[in-house]
Short mmCIF file of C-alpha atoms and ligand atoms in Angstrom, two decimals:
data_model
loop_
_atom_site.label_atom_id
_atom_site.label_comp_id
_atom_site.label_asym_id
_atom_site.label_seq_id
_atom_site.Cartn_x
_atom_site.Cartn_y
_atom_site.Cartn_z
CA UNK A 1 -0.47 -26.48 13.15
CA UNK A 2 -1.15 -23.09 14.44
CA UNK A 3 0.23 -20.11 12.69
CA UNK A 4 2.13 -17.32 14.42
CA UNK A 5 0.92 -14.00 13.75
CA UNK A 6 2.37 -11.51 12.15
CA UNK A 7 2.04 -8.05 14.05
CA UNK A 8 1.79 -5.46 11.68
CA UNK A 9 1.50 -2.61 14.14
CA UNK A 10 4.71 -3.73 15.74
CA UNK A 11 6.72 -4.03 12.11
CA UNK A 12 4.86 -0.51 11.31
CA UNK A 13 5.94 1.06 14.47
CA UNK A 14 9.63 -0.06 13.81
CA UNK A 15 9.48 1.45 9.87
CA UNK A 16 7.87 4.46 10.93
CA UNK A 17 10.14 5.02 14.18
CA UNK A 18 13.53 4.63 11.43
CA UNK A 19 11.57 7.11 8.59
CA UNK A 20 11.37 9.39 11.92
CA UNK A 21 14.58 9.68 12.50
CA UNK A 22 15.92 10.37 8.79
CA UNK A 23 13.07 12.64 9.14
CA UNK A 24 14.67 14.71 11.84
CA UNK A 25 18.08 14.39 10.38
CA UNK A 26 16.78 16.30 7.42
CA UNK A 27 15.58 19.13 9.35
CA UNK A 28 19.21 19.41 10.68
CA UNK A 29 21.01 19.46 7.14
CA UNK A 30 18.53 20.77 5.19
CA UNK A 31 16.25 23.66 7.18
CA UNK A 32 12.95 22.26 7.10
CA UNK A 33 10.55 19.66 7.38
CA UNK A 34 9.89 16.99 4.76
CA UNK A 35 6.52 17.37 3.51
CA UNK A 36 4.08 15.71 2.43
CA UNK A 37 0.07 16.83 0.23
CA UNK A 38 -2.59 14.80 0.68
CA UNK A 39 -5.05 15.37 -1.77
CA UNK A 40 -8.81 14.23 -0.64
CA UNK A 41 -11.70 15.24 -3.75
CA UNK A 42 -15.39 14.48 -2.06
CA UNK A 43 -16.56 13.11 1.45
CA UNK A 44 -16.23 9.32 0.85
CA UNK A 45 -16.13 8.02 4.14
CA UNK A 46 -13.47 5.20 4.02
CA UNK A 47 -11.33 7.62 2.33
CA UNK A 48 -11.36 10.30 5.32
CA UNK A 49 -10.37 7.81 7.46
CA UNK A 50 -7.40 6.99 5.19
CA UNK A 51 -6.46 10.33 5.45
CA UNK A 52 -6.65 10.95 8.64
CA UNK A 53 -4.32 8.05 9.62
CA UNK A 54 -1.87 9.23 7.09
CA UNK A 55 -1.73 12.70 8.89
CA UNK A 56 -0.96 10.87 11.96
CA UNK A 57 1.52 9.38 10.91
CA UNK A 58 3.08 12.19 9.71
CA UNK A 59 2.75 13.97 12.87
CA UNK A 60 4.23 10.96 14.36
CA UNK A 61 7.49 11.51 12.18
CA UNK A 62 7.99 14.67 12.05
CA UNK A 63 6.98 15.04 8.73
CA UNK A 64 5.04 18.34 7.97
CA UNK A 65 1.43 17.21 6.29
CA UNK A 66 -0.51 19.61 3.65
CA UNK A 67 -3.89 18.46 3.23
CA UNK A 68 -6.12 19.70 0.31
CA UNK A 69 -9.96 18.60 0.84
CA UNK A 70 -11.47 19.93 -2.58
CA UNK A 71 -15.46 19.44 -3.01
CA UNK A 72 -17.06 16.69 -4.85
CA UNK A 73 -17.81 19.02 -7.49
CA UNK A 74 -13.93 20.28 -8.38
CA UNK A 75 -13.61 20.35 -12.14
CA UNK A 76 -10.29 17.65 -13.27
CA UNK A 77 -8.79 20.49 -14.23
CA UNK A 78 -8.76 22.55 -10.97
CA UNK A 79 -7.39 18.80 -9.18
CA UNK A 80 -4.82 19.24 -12.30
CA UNK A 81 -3.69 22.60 -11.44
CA UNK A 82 -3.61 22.13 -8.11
CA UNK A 83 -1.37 18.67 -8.71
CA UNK A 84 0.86 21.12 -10.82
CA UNK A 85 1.19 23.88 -8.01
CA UNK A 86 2.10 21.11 -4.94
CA UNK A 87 4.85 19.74 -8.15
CA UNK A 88 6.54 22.83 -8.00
CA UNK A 89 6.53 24.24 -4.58
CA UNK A 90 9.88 23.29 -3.00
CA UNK A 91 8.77 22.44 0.52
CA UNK A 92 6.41 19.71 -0.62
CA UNK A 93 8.75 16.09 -1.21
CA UNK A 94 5.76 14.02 -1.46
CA UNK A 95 2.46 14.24 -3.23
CA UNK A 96 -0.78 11.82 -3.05
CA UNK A 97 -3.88 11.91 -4.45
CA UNK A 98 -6.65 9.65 -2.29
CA UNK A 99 -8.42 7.32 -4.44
CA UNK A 100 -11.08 6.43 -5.45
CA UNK A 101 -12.11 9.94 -7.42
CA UNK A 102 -15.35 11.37 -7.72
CA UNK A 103 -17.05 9.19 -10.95
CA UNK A 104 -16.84 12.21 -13.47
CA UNK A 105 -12.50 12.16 -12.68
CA UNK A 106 -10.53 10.26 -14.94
CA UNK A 107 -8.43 9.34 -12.19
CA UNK A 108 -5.27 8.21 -14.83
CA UNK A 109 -5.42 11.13 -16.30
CA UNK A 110 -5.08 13.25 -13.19
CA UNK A 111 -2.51 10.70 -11.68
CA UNK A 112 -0.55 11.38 -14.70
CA UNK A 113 0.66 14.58 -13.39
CA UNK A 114 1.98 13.81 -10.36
CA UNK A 115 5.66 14.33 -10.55
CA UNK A 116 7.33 11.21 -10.29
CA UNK A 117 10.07 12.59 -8.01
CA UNK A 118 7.10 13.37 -5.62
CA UNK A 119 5.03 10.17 -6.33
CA UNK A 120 4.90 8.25 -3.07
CA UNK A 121 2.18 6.47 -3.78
CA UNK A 122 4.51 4.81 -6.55
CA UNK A 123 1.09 5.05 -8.91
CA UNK A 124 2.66 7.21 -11.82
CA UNK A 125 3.59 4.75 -15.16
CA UNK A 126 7.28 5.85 -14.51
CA UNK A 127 6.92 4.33 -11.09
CA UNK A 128 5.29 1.71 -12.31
CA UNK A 129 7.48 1.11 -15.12
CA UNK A 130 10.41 0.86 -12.92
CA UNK A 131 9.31 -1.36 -10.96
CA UNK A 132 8.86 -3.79 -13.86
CA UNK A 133 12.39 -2.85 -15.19
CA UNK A 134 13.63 -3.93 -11.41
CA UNK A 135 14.75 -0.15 -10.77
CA UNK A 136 15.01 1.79 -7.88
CA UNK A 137 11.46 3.54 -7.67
CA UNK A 138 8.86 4.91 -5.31
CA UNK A 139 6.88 1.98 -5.55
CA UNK A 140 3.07 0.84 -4.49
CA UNK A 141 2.57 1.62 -0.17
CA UNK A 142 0.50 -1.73 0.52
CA UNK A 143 2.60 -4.36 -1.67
CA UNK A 144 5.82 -2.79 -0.15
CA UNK A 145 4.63 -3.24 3.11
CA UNK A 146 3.41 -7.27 2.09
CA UNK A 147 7.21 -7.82 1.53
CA UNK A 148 8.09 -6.10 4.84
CA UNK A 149 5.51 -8.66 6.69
CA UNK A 150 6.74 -11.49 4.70
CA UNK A 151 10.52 -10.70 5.31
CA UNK A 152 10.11 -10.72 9.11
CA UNK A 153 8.77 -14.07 8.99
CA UNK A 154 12.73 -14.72 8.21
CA UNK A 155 11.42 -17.44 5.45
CA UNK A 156 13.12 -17.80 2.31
CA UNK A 157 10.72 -17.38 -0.69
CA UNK A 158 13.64 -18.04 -3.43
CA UNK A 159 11.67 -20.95 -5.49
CA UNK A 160 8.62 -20.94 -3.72
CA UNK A 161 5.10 -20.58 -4.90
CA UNK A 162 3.69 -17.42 -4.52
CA UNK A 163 0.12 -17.06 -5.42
CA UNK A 164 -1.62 -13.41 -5.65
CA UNK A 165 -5.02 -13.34 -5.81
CA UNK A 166 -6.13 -9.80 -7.12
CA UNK A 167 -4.77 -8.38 -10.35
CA UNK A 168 -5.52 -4.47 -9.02
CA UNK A 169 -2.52 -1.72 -10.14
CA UNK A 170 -2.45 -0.46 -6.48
CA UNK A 171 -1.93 -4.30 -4.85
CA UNK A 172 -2.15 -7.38 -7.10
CA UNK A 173 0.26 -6.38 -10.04
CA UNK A 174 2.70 -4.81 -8.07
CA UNK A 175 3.00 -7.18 -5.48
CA UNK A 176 3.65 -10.02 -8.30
CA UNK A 177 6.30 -8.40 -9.46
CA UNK A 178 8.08 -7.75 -6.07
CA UNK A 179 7.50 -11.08 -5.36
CA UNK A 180 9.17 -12.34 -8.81
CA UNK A 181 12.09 -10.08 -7.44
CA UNK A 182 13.16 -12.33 -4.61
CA UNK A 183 12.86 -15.01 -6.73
CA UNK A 184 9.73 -16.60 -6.02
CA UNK A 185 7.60 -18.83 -8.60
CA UNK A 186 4.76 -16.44 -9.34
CA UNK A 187 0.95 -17.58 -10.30
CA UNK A 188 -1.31 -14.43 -10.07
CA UNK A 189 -5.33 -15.55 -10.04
CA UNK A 190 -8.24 -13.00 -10.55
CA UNK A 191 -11.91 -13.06 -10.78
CA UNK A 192 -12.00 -15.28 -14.19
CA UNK A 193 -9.50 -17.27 -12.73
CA UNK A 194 -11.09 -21.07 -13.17
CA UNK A 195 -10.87 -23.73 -10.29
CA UNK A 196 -9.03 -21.11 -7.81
CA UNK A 197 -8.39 -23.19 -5.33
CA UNK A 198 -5.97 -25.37 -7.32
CA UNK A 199 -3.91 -22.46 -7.27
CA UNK A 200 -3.76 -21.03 -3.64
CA UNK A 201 -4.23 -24.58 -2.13
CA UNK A 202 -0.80 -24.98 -3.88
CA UNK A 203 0.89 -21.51 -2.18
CA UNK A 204 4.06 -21.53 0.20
CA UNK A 205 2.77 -17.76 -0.01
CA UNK A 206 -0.84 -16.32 -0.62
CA UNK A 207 -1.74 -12.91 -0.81
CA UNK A 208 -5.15 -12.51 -0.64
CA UNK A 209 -6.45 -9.16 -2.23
CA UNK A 210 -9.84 -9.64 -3.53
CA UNK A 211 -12.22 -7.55 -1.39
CA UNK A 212 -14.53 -10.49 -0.25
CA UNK A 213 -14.91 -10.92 3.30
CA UNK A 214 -13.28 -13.96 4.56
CA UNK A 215 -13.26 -15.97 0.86
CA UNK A 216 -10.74 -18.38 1.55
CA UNK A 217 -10.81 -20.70 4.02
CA UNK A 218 -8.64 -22.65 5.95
CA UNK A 219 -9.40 -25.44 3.43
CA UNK A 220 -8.35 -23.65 0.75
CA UNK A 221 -4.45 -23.34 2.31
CA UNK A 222 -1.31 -25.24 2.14
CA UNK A 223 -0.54 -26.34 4.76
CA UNK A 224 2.49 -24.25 6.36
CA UNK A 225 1.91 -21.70 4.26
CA UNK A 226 2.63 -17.63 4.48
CA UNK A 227 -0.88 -15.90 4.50
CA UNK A 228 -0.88 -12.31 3.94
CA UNK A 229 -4.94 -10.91 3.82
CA UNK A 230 -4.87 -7.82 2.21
CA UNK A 231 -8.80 -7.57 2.78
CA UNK A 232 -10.30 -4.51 3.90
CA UNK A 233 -14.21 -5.34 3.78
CA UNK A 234 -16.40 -2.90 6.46
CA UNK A 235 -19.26 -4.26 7.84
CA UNK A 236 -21.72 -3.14 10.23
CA UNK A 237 -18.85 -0.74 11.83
CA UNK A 238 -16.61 -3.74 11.70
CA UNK A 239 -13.81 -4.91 9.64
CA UNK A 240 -13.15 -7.98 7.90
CA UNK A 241 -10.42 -9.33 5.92
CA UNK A 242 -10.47 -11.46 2.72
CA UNK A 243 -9.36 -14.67 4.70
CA UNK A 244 -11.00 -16.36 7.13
CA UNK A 245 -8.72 -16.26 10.19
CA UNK A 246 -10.42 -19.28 12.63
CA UNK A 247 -9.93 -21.79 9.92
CA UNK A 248 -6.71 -20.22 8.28
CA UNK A 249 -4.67 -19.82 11.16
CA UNK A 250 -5.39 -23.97 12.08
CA UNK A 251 -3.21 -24.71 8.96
CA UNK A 252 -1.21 -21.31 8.09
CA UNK A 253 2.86 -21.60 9.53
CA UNK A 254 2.39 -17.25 9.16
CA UNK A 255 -0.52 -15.20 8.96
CA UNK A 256 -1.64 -11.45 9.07
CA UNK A 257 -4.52 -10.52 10.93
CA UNK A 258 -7.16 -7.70 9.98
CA UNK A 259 -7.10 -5.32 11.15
CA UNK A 260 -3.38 -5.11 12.76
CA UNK A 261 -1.88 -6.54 9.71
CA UNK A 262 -1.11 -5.24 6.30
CA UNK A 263 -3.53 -1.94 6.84
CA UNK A 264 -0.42 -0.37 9.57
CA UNK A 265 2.33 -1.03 6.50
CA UNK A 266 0.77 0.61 4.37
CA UNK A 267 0.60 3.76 6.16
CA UNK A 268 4.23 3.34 7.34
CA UNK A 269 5.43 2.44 4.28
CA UNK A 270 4.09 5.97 2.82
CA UNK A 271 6.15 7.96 5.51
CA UNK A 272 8.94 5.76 4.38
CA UNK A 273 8.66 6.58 0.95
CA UNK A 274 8.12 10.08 1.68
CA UNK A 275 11.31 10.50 3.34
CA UNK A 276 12.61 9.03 0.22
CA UNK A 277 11.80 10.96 -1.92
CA UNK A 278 12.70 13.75 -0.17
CA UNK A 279 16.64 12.97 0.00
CA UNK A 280 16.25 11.65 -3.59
CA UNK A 281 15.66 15.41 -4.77
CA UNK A 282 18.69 16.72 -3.34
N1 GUN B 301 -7.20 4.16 -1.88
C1 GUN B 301 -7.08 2.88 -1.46
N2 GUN B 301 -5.78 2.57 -1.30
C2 GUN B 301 -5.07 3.67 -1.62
C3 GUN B 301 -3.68 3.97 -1.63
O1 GUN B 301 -2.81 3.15 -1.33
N3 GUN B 301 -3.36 5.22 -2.02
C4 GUN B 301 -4.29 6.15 -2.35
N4 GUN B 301 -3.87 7.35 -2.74
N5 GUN B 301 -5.57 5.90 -2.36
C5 GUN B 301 -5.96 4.67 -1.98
#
């Protein structure tokens, strides 16, 4: 079997090109563009890249961006007061802070006071909390756009085996529990997870979300199975995913590539909750 591939530009393009349009229609009944602060504290080099895609995107759909780039050296509790200024100014719906911080942050604590109205990153426990509960939230960019990818494959995952590997609060939890929402059987496996490959080579769905370039191999797959690589591992210039797509795709049914695969959702999934959280707050 060969897989199809999942084209996660083309699904972005379509989320982004709807947020765009809600976008504009806000303009027309409310007077201004939604907008959106993007935090950015130090020079980390992935991290700029982020942000410059986000601002794209933005621009892309009609959504008015505010970016902050503090120093390295910003004190928590300038980031804090600055979080508590963007909170309160009325032209700002949507509020992120780029991670990771500078070493000397305690990035919870300055996450903390992000207003969850304005918490498009879905990262604040209220967020989080509500996803748990099964309640309309802002939740987590990148696992919201996993479901996206995995809904256009048109499968149904009710009963099926979905197995997350990567237990991280921005991918691995999150994604579980949107998972356990449509009704699949949920197994999530981590780094002291024993005999791993017990586990995925028993998926209908992996997610792989680990950080290690191309760790599971086309060996390690059901066959027929949904594989969504969540990797993002830079090397030499170039960029690897977590899966290793000559021997996955052989005996995948569905299978993102990297890049052109989750990395596009995520993005577009950010300008989609951004627009939602600006009509929530009227
Ligand atoms: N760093 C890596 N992924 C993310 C993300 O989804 N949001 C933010 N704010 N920072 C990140």
């Amino acid at each position: 079997m060969t897989a199809e591939i999942i084209d996660g530009k083309k699904i972005a393009a379509q989320v982004k090109s709807a947020a765009a349009q809600k976008a504009v229609m806000y303009r027309q009944l409310y007077g201004r563009q939604i907008g959106l602060a993007v935090i950015l504290v130090g020079s980390d080099p992935a991290s700029e890249i982020y942000v410059r895609n986000k601002k794209i995107a933005c621009e892309q759909c009609n959504i008015a961006a505010f970016e902050y780039n503090l120093p390295a050296e910003t004190s928590q509790d300038e980031i804090i007061e600055l979080i508590e200024k963007i909170n309160a100014d009325k032209n700002i719906d949507g509020l992120l802070v780029q991670l990771p911080l500078p070493k000397n942050i305690d990035e919870k604590a300055v996450l903390s006071h992000v207003s969850p109205q304005k918490d498009v990153d879905g990262f604040h426990a209220v967020n989080a909390g509500n996803l748990v509960l099964g309640n309309d939230c802002l939740a987590a960019c990148t696992p919201s756009g996993i479901m996206r990818l995995i809904d256009s494959t048109g499968v149904d995952i009710t009963g099926k085996h979905a197995v997350v590997v990567g237990r991280s609060n921005i991918v691995g939890k999150p994604a579980a529990l949107m998972l356990l929402k449509r009704n699949a059987t949920v197994t999530v496996c981590h780094s002291k997870t024993k005999e791993l490959t017990r586990y995925t080579s028993d998926a209908d769905v992996l997610v792989a979300a680990i950080g290690k370039k191309e760790f599971f191999t086309g060996d390690m797959i059901k066959p027929g199975a949904i594989v969504i690589d969540v990797g993002m591992n830079r090397e030499n210039g170039k960029l690897y995913g977590d899966v290793h797509f000559p021997s996955a795709v052989q005996v995948a049914s569905y299978i993102t590539p990297v890049p052109g695969g989750v990395g596009p959702m995520t993005v577009a999934m950010l300008i989609e909750n951004t627009v939602k959280a600006a009509y929530r707050a009227k």
